[in-house]
């Protein structure tokens, strides 16, 4: 069994084709020139090196490299990137272990600095964000951490932007997605919050009762100095009660006498005066004789 290698096949090809030298030269030129033709997308910047030194940036479209001399160090995506990061089992200022999830919105505005100033700039951004998040968590209590997420995100964004600006990177925003606390502590906080709500409701109820008592006390002073106002108030209460459909109010006679300032008192007095003067008639006793009776 005979095995032919690549070189053997090439030699056989050259022997069979008289113009094989020209074809071989074309193949070699094609292999050299093809990698020299590069293309960058609309959102990319190509960092070009010549003899290992920074040569410039190439924007979107086709561009040609000088073979062997030029090299593209990296194609840098300049769109806004979204990176999630987290801090696990980090102690707050009141020594509560929490897990915090967050996301960062950042972009490369200077591709030259991002490639030449830091190695693997995307990893550097993530590690810097995690460090800033841990430091921010340790400064605040758990209650502040839960209630002021926006402020915490702005603080991390400011620290991260100051650190990455020298790398040609800007951090646009940082958002806190979730704050996870231990299950036992979560139950205790729930009970504490419920007790606090009950306390607040009792305080509100007692405050309302105190205000009502004070208003009743002031009203009693006005009624004490003005009996007419007291009588009108009593009659108004009776009237409001009678306005309800199908309602009936039984008022003692003493109360009627007390409120007898208008028609109600007058009708009561008139009824008492007329009632004794008209005794009930017996059946058939009050019939008058007809004119024709003899």
mmCIF file of N, CA and C in Angstrom, residues 10-24:
data_model
loop_
_atom_site.group_PDB
_atom_site.id
_atom_site.type_symbol
_atom_site.label_atom_id
_atom_site.label_comp_id
_atom_site.label_asym_id
_atom_site.label_seq_id
_atom_site.Cartn_x
_atom_site.Cartn_y
_atom_site.Cartn_z
ATOM 1 N N UNK A 10 1.544 17.341 -4.802
ATOM 2 C CA UNK A 10 1.879 18.593 -5.470
ATOM 3 C C UNK A 10 2.913 18.376 -6.567
ATOM 4 N N UNK A 11 3.912 17.506 -6.300
ATOM 5 C CA UNK A 11 4.937 17.215 -7.310
ATOM 6 C C UNK A 11 4.337 16.503 -8.509
ATOM 7 N N UNK A 12 3.452 15.551 -8.251
ATOM 8 C CA UNK A 12 2.795 14.845 -9.352
ATOM 9 C C UNK A 12 1.975 15.809 -10.182
ATOM 10 N N UNK A 13 1.303 16.749 -9.498
ATOM 11 C CA UNK A 13 0.490 17.732 -10.214
ATOM 12 C C UNK A 13 1.358 18.628 -11.085
ATOM 13 N N UNK A 14 2.527 19.009 -10.583
ATOM 14 C CA UNK A 14 3.423 19.868 -11.358
ATOM 15 C C UNK A 14 3.977 19.153 -12.584
ATOM 16 N N UNK A 15 4.227 17.835 -12.455
ATOM 17 C CA UNK A 15 4.748 17.069 -13.583
ATOM 18 C C UNK A 15 3.694 16.882 -14.663
ATOM 19 N N UNK A 16 2.446 16.782 -14.290
ATOM 20 C CA UNK A 16 1.389 16.543 -15.268
ATOM 21 C C UNK A 16 0.968 17.817 -15.986
ATOM 22 N N UNK A 17 1.071 18.981 -15.362
ATOM 23 C CA UNK A 17 0.629 20.235 -15.967
ATOM 24 C C UNK A 17 1.832 21.082 -16.377
ATOM 25 N N UNK A 18 1.944 21.410 -17.645
ATOM 26 C CA UNK A 18 3.074 22.234 -18.074
ATOM 27 C C UNK A 18 3.022 23.649 -17.513
ATOM 28 N N UNK A 19 1.806 24.190 -17.283
ATOM 29 C CA UNK A 19 1.662 25.532 -16.732
ATOM 30 C C UNK A 19 1.444 25.499 -15.223
ATOM 31 N N UNK A 20 1.901 24.469 -14.622
ATOM 32 C CA UNK A 20 1.666 24.294 -13.184
ATOM 33 C C UNK A 20 2.397 25.338 -12.353
ATOM 34 N N UNK A 21 3.514 25.883 -12.844
ATOM 35 C CA UNK A 21 4.231 26.884 -12.061
ATOM 36 C C UNK A 21 3.381 28.138 -11.860
ATOM 37 N N UNK A 22 2.705 28.523 -12.923
ATOM 38 C CA UNK A 22 1.850 29.715 -12.818
ATOM 39 C C UNK A 22 0.691 29.462 -11.861
ATOM 40 N N UNK A 23 0.105 28.286 -11.965
ATOM 41 C CA UNK A 23 -1.013 27.942 -11.086
ATOM 42 C C UNK A 23 -0.569 27.868 -9.642
ATOM 43 N N UNK A 24 0.603 27.310 -9.424
ATOM 44 C CA UNK A 24 1.123 27.220 -8.060
ATOM 45 C C UNK A 24 1.379 28.607 -7.484
#
